[in-house]
XYZ file of C-alpha atoms in Angstrom:
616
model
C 25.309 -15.546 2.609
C 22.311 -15.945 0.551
C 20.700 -12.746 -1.346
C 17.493 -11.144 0.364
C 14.342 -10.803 -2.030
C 13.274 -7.154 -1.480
C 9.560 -6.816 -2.962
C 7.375 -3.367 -3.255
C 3.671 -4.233 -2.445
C 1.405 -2.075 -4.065
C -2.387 -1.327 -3.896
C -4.960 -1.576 -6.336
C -8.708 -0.816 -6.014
C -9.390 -2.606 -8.932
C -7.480 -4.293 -11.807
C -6.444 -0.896 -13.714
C -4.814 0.052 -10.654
C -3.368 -3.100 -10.558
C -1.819 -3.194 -14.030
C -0.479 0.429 -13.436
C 0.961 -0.913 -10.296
C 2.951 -4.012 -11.921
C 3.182 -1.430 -15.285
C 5.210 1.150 -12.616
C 7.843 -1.304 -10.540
C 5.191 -3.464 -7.999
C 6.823 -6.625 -7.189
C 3.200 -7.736 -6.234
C -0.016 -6.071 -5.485
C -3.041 -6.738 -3.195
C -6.004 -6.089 -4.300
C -9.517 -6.652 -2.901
C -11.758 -10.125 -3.793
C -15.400 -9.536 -4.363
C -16.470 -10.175 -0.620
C -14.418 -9.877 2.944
C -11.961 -7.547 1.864
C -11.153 -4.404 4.832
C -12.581 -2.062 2.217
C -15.761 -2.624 1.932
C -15.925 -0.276 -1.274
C -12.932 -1.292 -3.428
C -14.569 -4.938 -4.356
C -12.985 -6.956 -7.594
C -14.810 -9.795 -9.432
C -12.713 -12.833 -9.892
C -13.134 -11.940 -13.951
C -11.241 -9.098 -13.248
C -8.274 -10.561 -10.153
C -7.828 -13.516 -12.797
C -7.061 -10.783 -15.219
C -4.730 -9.241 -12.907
C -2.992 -12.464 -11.920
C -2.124 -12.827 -15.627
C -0.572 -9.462 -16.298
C 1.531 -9.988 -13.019
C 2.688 -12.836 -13.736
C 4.681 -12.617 -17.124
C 6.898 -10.434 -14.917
C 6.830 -12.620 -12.173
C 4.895 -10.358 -9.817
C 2.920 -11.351 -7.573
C -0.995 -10.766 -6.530
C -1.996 -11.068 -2.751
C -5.895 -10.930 -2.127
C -7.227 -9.289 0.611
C -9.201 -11.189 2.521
C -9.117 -9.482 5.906
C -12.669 -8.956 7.524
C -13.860 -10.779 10.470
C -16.485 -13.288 9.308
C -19.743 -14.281 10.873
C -20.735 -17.971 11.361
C -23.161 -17.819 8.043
C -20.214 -16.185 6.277
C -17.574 -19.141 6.917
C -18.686 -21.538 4.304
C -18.816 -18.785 1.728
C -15.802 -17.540 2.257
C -14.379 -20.687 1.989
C -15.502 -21.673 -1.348
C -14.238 -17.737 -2.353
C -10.327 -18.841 -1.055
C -10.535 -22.231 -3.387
C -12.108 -20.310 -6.463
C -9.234 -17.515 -5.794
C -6.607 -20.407 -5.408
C -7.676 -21.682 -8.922
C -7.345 -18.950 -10.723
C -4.121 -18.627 -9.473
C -3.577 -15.751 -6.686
C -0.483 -16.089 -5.023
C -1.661 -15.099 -1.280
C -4.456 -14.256 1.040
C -3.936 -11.792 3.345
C -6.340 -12.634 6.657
C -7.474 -11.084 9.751
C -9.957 -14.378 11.076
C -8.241 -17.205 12.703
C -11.561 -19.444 11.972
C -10.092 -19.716 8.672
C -7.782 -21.396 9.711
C -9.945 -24.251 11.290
C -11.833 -24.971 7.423
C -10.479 -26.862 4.968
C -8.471 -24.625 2.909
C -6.230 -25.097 -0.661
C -2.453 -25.192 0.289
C -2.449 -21.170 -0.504
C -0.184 -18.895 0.631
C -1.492 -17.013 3.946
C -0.359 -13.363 5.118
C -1.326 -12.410 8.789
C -2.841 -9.028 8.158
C -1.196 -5.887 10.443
C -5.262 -6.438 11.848
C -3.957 -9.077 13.787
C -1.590 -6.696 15.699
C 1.369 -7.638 15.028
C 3.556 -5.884 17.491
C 5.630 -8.792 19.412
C 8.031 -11.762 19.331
C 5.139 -13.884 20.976
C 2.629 -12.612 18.081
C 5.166 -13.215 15.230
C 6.546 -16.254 16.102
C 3.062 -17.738 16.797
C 1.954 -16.704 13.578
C 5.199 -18.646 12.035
C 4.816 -21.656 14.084
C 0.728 -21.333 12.654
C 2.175 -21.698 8.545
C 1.705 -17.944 7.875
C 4.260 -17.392 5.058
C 4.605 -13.487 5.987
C 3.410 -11.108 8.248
C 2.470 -7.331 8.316
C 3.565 -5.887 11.394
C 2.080 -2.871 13.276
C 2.961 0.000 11.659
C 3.554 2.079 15.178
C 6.923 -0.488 15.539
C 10.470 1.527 15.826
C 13.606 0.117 13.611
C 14.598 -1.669 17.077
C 11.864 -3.588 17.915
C 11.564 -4.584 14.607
C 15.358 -6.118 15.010
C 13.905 -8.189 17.892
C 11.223 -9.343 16.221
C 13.777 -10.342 13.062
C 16.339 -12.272 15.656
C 13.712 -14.333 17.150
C 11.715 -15.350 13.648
C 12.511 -16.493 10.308
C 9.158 -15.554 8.712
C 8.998 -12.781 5.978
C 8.567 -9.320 7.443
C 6.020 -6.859 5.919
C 5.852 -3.322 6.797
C 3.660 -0.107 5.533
C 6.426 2.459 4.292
C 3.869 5.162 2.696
C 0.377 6.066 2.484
C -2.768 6.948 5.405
C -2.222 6.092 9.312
C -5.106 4.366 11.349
C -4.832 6.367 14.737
C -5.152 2.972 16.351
C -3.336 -0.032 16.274
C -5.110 -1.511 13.440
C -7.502 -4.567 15.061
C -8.320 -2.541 17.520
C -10.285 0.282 16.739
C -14.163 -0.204 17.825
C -15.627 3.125 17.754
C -17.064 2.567 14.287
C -18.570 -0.648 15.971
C -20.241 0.689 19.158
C -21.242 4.327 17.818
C -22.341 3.742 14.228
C -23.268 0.025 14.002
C -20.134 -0.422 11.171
C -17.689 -2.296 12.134
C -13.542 -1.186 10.908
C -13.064 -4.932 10.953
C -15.828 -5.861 8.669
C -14.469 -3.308 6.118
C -16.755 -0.341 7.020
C -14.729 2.215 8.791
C -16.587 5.321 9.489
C -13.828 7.304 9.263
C -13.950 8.788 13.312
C -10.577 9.893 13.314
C -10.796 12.504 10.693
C -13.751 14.257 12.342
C -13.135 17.126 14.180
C -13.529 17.784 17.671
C -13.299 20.279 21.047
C -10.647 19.269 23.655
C -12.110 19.760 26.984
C -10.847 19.299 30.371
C -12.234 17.513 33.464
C -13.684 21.635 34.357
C -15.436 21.966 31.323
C -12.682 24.489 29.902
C -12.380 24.321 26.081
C -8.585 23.851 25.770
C -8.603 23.083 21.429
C -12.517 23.665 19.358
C -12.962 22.244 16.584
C -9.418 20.643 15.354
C -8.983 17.042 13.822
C -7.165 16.044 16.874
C -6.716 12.218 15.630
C -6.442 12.683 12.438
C -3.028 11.820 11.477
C -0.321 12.754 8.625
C 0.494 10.376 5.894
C 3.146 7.910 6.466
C 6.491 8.484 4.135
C 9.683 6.303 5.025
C 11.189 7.003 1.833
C 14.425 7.960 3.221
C 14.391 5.424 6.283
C 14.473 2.081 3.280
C 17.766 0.744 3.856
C 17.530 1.185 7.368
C 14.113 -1.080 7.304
C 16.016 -3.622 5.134
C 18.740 -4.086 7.172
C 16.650 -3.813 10.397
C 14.730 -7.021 8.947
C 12.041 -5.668 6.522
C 11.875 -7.676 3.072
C 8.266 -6.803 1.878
C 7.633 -2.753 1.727
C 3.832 -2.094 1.807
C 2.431 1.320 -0.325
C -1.077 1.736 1.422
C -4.257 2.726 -0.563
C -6.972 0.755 -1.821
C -8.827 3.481 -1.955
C -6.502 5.576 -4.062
C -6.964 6.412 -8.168
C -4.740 4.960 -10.571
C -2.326 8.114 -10.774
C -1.708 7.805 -7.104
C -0.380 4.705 -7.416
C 1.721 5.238 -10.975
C 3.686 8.174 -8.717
C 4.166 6.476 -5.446
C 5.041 3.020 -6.834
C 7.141 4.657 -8.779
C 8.897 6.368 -6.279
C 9.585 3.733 -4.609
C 10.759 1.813 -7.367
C 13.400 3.763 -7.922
C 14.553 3.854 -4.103
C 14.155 0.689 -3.664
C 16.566 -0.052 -6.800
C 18.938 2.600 -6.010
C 19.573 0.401 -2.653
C 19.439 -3.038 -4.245
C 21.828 -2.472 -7.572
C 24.856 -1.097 -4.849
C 24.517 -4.359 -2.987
C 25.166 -8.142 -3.215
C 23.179 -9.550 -0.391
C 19.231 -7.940 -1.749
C 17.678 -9.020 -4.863
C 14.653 -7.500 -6.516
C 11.717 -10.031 -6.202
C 9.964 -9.655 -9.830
C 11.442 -9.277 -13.197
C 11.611 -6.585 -15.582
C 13.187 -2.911 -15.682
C 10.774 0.135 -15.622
C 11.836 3.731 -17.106
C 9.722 6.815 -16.813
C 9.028 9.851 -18.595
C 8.218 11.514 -15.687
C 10.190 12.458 -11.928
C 7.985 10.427 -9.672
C 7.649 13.018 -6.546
C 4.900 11.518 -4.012
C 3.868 14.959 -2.290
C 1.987 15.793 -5.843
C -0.359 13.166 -5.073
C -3.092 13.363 -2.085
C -0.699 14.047 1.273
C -1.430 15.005 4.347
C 1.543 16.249 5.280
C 4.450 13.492 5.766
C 5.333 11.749 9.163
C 7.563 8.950 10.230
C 5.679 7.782 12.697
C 7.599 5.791 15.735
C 10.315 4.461 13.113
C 13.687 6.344 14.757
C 11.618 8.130 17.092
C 8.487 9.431 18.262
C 7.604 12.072 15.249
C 6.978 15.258 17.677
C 3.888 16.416 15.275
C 2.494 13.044 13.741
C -0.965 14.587 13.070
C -2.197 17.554 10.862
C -5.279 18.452 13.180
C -6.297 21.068 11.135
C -7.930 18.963 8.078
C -8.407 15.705 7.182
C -7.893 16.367 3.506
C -5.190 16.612 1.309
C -2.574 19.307 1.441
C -0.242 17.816 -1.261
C 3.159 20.019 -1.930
C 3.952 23.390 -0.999
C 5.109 25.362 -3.461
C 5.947 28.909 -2.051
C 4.808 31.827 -0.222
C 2.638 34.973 -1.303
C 4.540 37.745 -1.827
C 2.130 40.596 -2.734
C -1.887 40.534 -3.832
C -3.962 42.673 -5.607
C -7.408 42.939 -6.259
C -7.786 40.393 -8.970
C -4.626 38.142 -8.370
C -1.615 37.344 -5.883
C 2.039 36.606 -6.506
C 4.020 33.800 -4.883
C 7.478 33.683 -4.272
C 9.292 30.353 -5.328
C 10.353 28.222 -8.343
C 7.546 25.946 -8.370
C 5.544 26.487 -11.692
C 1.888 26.900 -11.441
C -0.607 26.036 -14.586
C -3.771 26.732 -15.400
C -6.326 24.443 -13.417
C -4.477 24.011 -10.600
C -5.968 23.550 -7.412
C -3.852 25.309 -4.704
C -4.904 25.396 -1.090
C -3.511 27.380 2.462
C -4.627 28.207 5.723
C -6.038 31.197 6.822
C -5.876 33.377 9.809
C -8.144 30.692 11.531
C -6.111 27.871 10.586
C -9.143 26.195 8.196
C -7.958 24.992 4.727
C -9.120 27.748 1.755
C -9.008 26.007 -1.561
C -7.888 28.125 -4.413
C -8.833 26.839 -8.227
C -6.242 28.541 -10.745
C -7.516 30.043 -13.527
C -4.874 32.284 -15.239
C -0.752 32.087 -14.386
C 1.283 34.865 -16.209
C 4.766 34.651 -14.485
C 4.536 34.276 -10.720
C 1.110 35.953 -10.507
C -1.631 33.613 -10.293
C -5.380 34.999 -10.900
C -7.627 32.363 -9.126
C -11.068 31.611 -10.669
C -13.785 32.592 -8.093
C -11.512 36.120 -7.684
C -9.215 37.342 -4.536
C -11.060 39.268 -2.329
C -12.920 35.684 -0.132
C -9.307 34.653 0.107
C -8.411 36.893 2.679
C -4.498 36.128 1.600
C -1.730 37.987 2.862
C 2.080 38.324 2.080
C 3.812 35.703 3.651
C 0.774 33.441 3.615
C 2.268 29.694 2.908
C 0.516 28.263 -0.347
C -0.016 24.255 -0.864
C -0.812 22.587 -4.544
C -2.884 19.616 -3.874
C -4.027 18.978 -7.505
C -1.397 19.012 -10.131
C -2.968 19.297 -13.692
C 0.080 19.623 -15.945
C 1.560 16.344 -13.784
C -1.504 14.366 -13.898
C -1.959 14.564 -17.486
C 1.562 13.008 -17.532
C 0.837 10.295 -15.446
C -2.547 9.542 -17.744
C -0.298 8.761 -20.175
C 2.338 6.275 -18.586
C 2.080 3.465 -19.457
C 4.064 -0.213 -20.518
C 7.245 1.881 -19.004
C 7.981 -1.549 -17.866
C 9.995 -4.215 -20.149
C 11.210 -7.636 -20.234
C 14.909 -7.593 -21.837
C 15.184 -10.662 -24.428
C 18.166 -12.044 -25.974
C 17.197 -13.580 -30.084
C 18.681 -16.058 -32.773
C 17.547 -16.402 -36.012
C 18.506 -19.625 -37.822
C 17.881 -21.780 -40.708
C 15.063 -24.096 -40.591
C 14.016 -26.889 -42.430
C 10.838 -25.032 -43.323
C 12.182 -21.743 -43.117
C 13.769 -19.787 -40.437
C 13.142 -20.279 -36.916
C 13.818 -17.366 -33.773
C 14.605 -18.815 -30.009
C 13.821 -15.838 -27.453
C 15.915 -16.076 -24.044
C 14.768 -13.476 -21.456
C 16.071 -12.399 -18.329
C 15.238 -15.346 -16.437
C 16.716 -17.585 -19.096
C 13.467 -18.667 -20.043
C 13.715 -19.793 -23.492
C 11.187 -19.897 -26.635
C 11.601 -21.265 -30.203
C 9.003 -19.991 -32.920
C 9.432 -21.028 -36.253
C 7.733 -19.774 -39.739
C 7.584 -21.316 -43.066
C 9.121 -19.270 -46.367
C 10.431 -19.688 -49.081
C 14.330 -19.840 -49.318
C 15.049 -16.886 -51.392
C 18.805 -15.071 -52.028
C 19.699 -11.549 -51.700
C 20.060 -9.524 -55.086
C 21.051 -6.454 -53.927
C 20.310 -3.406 -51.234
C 21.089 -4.124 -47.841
C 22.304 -7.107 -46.406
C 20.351 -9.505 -44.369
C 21.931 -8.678 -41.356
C 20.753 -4.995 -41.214
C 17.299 -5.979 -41.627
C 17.018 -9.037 -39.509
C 18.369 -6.845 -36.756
C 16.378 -3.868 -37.507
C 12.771 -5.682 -37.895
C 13.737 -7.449 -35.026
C 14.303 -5.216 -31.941
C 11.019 -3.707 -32.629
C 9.500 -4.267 -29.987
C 6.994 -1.601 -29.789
C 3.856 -2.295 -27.567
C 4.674 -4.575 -25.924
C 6.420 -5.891 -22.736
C 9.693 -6.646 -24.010
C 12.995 -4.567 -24.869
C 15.433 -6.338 -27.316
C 19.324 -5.965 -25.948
C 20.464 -8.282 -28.828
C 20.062 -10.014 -32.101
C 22.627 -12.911 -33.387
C 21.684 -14.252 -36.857
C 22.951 -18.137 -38.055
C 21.609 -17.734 -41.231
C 23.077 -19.190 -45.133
C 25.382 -16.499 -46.706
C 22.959 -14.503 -48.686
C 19.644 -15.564 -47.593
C 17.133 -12.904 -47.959
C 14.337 -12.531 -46.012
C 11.555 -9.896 -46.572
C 10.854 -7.331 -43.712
C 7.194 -8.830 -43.685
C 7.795 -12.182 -42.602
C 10.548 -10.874 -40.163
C 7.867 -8.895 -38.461
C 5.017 -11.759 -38.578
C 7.786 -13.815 -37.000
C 8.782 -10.735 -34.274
C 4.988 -10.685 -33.412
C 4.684 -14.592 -33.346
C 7.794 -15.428 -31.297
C 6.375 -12.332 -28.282
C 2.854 -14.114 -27.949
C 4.280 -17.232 -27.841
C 7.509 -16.361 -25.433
C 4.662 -14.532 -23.241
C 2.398 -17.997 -23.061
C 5.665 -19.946 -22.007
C 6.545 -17.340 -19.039
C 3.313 -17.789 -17.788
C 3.080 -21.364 -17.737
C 6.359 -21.865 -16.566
C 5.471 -19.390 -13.326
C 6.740 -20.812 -10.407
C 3.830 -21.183 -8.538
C 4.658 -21.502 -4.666
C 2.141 -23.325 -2.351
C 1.750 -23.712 1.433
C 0.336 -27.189 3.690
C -0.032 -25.443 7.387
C 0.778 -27.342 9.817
C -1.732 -28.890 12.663
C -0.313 -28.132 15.868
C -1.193 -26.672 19.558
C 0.929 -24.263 19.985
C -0.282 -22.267 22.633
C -1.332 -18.841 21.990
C 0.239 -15.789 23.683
C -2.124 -15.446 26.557
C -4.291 -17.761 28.304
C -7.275 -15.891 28.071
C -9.031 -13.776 25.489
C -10.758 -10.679 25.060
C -12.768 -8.679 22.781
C -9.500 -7.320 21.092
C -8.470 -10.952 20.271
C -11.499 -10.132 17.668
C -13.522 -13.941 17.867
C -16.384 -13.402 15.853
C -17.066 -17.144 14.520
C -17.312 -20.613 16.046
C -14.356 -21.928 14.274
C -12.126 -18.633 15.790
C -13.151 -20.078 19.452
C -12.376 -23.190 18.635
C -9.046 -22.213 17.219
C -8.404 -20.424 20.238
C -9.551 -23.668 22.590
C -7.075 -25.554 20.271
C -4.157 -23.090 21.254
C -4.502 -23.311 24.802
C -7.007 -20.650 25.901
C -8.967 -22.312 28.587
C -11.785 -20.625 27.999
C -14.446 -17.735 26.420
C -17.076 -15.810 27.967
C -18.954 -14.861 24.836
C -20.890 -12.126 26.414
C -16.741 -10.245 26.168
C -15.997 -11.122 23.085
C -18.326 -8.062 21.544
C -16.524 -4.569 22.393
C -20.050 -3.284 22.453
C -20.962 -5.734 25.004
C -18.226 -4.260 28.049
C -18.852 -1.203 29.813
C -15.090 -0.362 29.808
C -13.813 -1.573 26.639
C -11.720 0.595 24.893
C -12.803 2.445 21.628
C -9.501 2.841 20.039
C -6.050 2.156 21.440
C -3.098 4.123 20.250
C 0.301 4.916 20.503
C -0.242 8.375 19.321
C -0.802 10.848 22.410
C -2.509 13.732 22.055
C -0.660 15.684 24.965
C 2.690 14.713 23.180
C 0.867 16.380 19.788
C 0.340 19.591 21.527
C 3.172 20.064 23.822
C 1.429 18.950 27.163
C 3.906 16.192 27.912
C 7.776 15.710 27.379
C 8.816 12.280 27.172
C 7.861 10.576 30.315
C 7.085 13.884 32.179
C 3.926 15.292 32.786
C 3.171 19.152 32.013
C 1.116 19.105 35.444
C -0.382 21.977 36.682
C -1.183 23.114 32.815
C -4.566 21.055 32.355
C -7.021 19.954 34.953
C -7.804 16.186 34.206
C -9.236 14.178 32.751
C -9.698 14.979 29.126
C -12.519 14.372 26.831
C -13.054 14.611 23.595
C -16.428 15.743 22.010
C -18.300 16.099 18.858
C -21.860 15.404 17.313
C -21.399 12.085 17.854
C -20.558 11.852 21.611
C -18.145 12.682 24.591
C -15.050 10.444 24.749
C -12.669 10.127 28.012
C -8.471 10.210 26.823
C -7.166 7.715 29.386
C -3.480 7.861 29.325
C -1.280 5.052 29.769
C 2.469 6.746 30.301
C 4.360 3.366 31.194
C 3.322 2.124 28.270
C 3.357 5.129 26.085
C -0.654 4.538 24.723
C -3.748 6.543 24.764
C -7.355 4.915 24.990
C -10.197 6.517 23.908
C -13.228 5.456 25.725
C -17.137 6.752 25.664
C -18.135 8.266 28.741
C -21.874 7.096 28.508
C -21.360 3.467 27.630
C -18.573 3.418 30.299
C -21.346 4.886 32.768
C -24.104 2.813 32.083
């Protein structure tokens, strides 16, 4: 059997995030171009990806650009000459969302069909395969058995979010950002709807929930489900957050990291897809960083309590219970330590979230810096820490906790002496440095120094396992030109990596395949002429484009999920109805609007629709 490549896809807003991310474990990051990216406000300059693309690529990482908006017609041609300028400076990937990109005349580039193409079938995947795309992010709301079926039936690369935010829709199809506020999710400009909060009503007019973030879901963590994704078919695990700072991504990636190694060193059949071994003066622990509490979605099982509807923010860990307060300070029960600037955070009695800044810690008691007596806390009274100012400053300081091991000889040479570096991937180097041929008088021998000046490797990407020396009995060589050689022989062992990077490259196929259905609809997301045509090409026979704009059908659905809010609050068990309980239908409502739930049981999905579009 041949060995698996496992790889840990990483985020990066911009190229610091992006070095952190390779610097911490990544085995490739995506990261945003400077137009057409799905978030709108993490843009990169090609300066800066070109940059990136370097860094990744003395360890062999990889960088994937994401390139996943749905394009206009007078966007085609520029985005176009983006994907060749981001193919010459070497990206490894695009990660799409428009089919019309794939009627232009692109380089042979690797393409990634984006989990905004809704990934959640055989059909989907294999038509994506039989398309060229060389892997494919699959809908995040997919269990560990359909994922099987979708592995039996393809052979493409699998890609699947393991950590980070939830969209409460299957991502593709959300279109309340669209129709309400004019800003389109696909284009990259997600209002953000599902964190709002809003009143539950029934088809009376009773109030059954105010004011609760009813679709505003936990964080994904599958941190403990990896080997069970690998062997269900999974060979690319996704960490979401392009939005996220630097230390975010230093923690997570490094979590992962070190599951994802912990599975691949115990077996013979997974290899790690990038070179290089990280270590880390700190315990990566993901909770410190923003959380909303952790779910695992549909992977086993539907998770009974997927959302946190009372806030949209981060909780991050908890860390104890309060066990008596004062006037000036409370005490909390656990073994967590608390510092000095720590942000803290708990419900009250209303269930809203009360941030707590620390400003003093002696023991267990904590005196918070705007005083006790607003808190309202009470024994008992379950305490969060979502900012962590002792662990922070730690991860400001990781860095280069990533290394290259290297094997060196130094020899005679005609000139002088000359070192050959081999590395891990038996990529060789020879650097050689002209001296004079002088003999050893006395003091230490040659071989002590050699080897001492020479595993020095000290800022910079490369960790020395062993020196062998072929050198005339009693040559002496001064520590000086040993290191001028040490710091030669790196630069020039880093240039050879990088232009020996195997570069892989794609030629799609032309073909008519036929697409999945033999009509389209606003969700198929057609938003160019050369995304009809594709679709005309494929066997769709043809397109009304007066449906092709969700804004333009009466009933079209605003978001489509396979989270239910009667399952979140107890109103339905499995495939049976709590009747009698709620008068139907149900509506949601906020500033922005009333929206109908319309529940779909055989299939297990809610819709949200607007009830005045759907009336007019």
């Amino acid at each position: 059997m041949n060995a698996r490549t496992i790889e840990l896809l990483a985020p990066a807003k911009n190229v610091s995030c992006g070095i952190a991310a390779i610097d911490h474990g990544a085995d490739a990051v995506y990261i945003g171009g400077p137009l057409f990216g799905a978030r709108a406000a993490a843009a990169n300059s090609l300066v800066d990806i070109e940059r990136l693309v370097a860094y990744a690529h003395q360890f062999r990482a990889r960088v994937y650009v994401a390139l996943n908006t749905l394009l206009e017609d007078d966007e085609l041609d520029v985005a176009v000459r983006l994907i060749h300028q981001l193919y010459s400076i070497g990206v490894d990937a695009l990660i799409i969302q428009d089919v019309g990109l794939l009627e232009a005349d692109l380089p042979p580039i690797p393409l990634h069909s984006s989990t905004q193409m809704n990934n959640r079938t055989v059909e989907k995947v294999r038509f994506w395969e039989e398309m060229g795309f060389t892997q494919v992010v699959l809908a995040r709301e997919l269990s560990l058995a359909q994922i099987r079926q979708i592995r039996d039936a393809t052979t493409v690369p699998l890609e699947f979010f393991v950590h980070g935010a939830l969209c409460v829709s299957y991502s593709g199809q959300c279109y309340i950002s669209e129709v309400m506020a004019g800003r389109s999710a696909n284009r990259g400009q997600c209002a953000q709807f599902c964190r709002h909060a809003f009143d539950l009503v029934d088809g009376q007019g009773t109030v059954l929930v105010k004011d609760r973030h009813l679709l505003s879901l936990k964080d994904l963590d599958l941190s403990n489900h990896l080997g069970a994704l690998i062997d269900a078919g999974i060979s690319s695990f996704k960490i979401e957050g392009r939005l996220k700072d630097v230390s975010y991504v230093k923690n997570v990636t490094a979590a992962y990291r070190l599951a994802l190694d912990a599975i691949i060193d115990t077996r013979n059949d997974l290899l790690r897809a990038s070179s290089g071994r990280c270590q880390f003066r700190f315990t990566p622990d993901p909770a410190r960083s923003f959380s909303r509490g952790a779910t695992t979605y549909f992977v086993h099982r539907r998770d009974k309590a997927m959302a946190e509807i009372r806030t949209p923010k981060s909780i991050g860990k908890r860390i104890g219970r309060v066990s008596t307060v004062d006037a000036r300070s409370f005490t909390l029960a656990g073994d967590e330590a608390v510092h000095n600037g720590d942000g803290l955070c708990f419900f009250d009695r209303d269930n809203t979230l009360v941030g707590v800044r620390v400003n003093r810690v002696e023991g267990r008691t904590i005196f918070p810096k705007d005083g006790v007596a607003r808190l309202r806390l009470s024994p008992g009274t379950e305490i969060f820490r979502n900012f962590d100012i002792q662990f922070n400053r730690v991860l400001e300081q990781s860095t280069l906790c990533r290394q290259l091991a290297v094997r060196m000889r130094l020899a005679e040479h005609a000139e002088g002496v000359q070192l050959t570096i081999t590395d891990e991937d038996e990529i060789a180097s020879t650097t050689t440095i002209e001296t004079d041929k002088e003999t050893a008088i006395k003091g230490e021998t040659i071989s002590s120094v050699a080897v001492r000046q020479l595993k020095k490797s000290g800022g910079t990407v490369f960790t020395v396992s062993d020196v062998s020396l072929d050198l005339s009995p009693g040559r002496f060589l001064p520590a000086s030109v040993l290191n001028a050689l040490r710091r030669k022989a790196f630069a020039r062992h880093l240039e050879i990596r990088r232009a020996s990077y195997p570069r892989q490259e794609k030629i799609r196929p032309r073909n008519d395949a036929p697409w999945v259905a033999a009509t389209v609809a606003y969700t198929d997301n057609i938003t160019n002429r050369n995304a009809a045509i594709f679709f005309l090409h494929h066997g769709v026979r043809q397109l009304h484009p007066e449906l092709l704009r969700a804004g333009n059908v009466p009933e079209c659905a605003l978001m489509t999920t396979k989270y239910c809010i009667r399952f979140q609050l107890g109103l339905c068990s499995g495939a049976k109805i709590q009747k009698g309980r709620i008068a139907e239908p149900l509506f949601l409502t906020d500033k922005t609007g009333t929206y109908e739930l319309c529940f779909d049981c055989s299939r297990c999905e809610m819709a949200v629709r607007n009830i005045e579009h759907h009336q007019q």
